[in-house]
mmCIF file of C-alpha atoms in Angstrom:
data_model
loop_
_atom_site.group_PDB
_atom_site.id
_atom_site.type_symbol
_atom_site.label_atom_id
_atom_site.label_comp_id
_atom_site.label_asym_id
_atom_site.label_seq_id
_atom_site.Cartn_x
_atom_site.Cartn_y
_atom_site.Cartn_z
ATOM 1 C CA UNK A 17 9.515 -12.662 -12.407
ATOM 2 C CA UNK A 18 10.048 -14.774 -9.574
ATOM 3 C CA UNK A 19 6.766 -16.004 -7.560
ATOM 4 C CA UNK A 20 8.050 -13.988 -3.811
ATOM 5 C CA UNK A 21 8.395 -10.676 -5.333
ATOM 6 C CA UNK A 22 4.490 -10.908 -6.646
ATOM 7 C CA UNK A 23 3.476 -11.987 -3.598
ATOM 8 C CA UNK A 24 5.522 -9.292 -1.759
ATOM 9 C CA UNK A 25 4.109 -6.602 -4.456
ATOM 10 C CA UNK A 26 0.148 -8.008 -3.483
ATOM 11 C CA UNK A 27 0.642 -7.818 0.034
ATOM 12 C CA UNK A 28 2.914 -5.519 1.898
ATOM 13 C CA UNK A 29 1.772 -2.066 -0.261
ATOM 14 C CA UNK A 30 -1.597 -2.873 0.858
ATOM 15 C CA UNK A 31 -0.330 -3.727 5.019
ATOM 16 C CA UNK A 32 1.785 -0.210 4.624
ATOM 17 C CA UNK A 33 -1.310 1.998 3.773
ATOM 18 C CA UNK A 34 -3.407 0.109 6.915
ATOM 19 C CA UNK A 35 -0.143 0.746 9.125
ATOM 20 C CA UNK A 36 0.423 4.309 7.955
ATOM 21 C CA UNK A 37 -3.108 4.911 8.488
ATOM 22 C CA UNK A 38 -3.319 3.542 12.088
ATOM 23 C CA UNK A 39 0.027 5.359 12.975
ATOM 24 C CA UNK A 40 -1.066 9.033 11.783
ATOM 25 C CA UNK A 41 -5.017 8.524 11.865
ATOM 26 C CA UNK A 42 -5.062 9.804 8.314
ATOM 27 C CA UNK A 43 -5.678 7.662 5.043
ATOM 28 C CA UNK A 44 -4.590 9.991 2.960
ATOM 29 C CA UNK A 45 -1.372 10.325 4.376
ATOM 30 C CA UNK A 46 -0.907 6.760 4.834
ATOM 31 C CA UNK A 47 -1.358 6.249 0.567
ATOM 32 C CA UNK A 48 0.776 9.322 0.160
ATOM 33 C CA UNK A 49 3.798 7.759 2.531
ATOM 34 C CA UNK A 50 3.119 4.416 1.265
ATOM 35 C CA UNK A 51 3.384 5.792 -2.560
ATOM 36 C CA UNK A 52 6.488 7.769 -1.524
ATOM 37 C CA UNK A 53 8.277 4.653 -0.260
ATOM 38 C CA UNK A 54 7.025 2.491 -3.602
ATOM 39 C CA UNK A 55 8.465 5.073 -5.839
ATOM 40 C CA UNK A 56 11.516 5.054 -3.513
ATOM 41 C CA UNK A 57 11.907 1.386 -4.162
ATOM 42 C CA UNK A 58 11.264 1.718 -7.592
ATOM 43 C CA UNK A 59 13.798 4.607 -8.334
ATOM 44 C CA UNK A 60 16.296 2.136 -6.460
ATOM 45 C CA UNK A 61 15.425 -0.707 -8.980
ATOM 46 C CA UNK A 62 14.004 -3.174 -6.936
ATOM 47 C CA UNK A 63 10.872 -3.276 -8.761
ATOM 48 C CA UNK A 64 11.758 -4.478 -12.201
ATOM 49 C CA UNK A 65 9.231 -6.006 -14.336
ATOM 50 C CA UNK A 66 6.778 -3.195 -15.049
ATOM 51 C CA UNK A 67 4.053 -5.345 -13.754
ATOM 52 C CA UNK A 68 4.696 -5.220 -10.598
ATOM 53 C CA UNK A 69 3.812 -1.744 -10.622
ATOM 54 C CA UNK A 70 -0.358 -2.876 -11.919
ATOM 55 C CA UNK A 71 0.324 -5.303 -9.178
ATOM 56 C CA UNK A 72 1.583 -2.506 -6.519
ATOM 57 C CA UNK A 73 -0.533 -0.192 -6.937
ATOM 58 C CA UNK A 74 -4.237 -2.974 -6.821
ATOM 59 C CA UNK A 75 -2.381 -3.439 -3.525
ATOM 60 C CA UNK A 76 -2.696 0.043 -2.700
ATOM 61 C CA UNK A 77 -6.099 0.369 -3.925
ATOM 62 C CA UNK A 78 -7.341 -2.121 -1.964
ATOM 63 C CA UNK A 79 -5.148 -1.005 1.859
ATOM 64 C CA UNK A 80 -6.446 2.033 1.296
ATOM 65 C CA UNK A 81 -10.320 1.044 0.434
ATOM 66 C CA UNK A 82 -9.873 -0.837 4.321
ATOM 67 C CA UNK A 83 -7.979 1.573 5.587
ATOM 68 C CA UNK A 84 -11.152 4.309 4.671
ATOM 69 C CA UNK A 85 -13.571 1.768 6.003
ATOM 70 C CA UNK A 86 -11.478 1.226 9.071
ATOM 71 C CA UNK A 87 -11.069 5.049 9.400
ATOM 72 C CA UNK A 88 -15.444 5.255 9.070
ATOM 73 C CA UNK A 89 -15.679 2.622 11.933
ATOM 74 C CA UNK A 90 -13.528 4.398 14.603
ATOM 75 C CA UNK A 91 -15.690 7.431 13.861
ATOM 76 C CA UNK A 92 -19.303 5.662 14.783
#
């Protein structure tokens, strides 16, 4: 597994659920666009080893976590 497509897999599902978020003011859908363009990518078979999938989806635990909290701030 080469070292970029860890670090790619630990930081951009995370960045898509914050962007998705900001764009339609809805976590939820943010996660469920950002899961629908992992599985996309995954279906295509550019995620190979299956631990980039553990790795994807900490990444989408954790954008959507600050995406919630950023979601609770706008509201106060």
């Amino acid at each position: 597994m080469s070292v970029m497509k860890f670090l790619m897999a630990l930081i951009l599902p995370g960045l898509l659920v914050i962007l998705f978020t900001r764009v339609t003011f809805k976590n939820y859908v943010g996660l469920a666009l950002s899961v629908a363009l992992i599985a996309a990518s995954i279906y295509a078979g550019y995620t190979h080893p299956p631990l980039l999938y553990v790795v994807d989806a900490i990444s989408l635990t954790i954008g959507f976590w600050y995406a919630t909290k950023m979601m609770n701030q706008q509201k106060n």
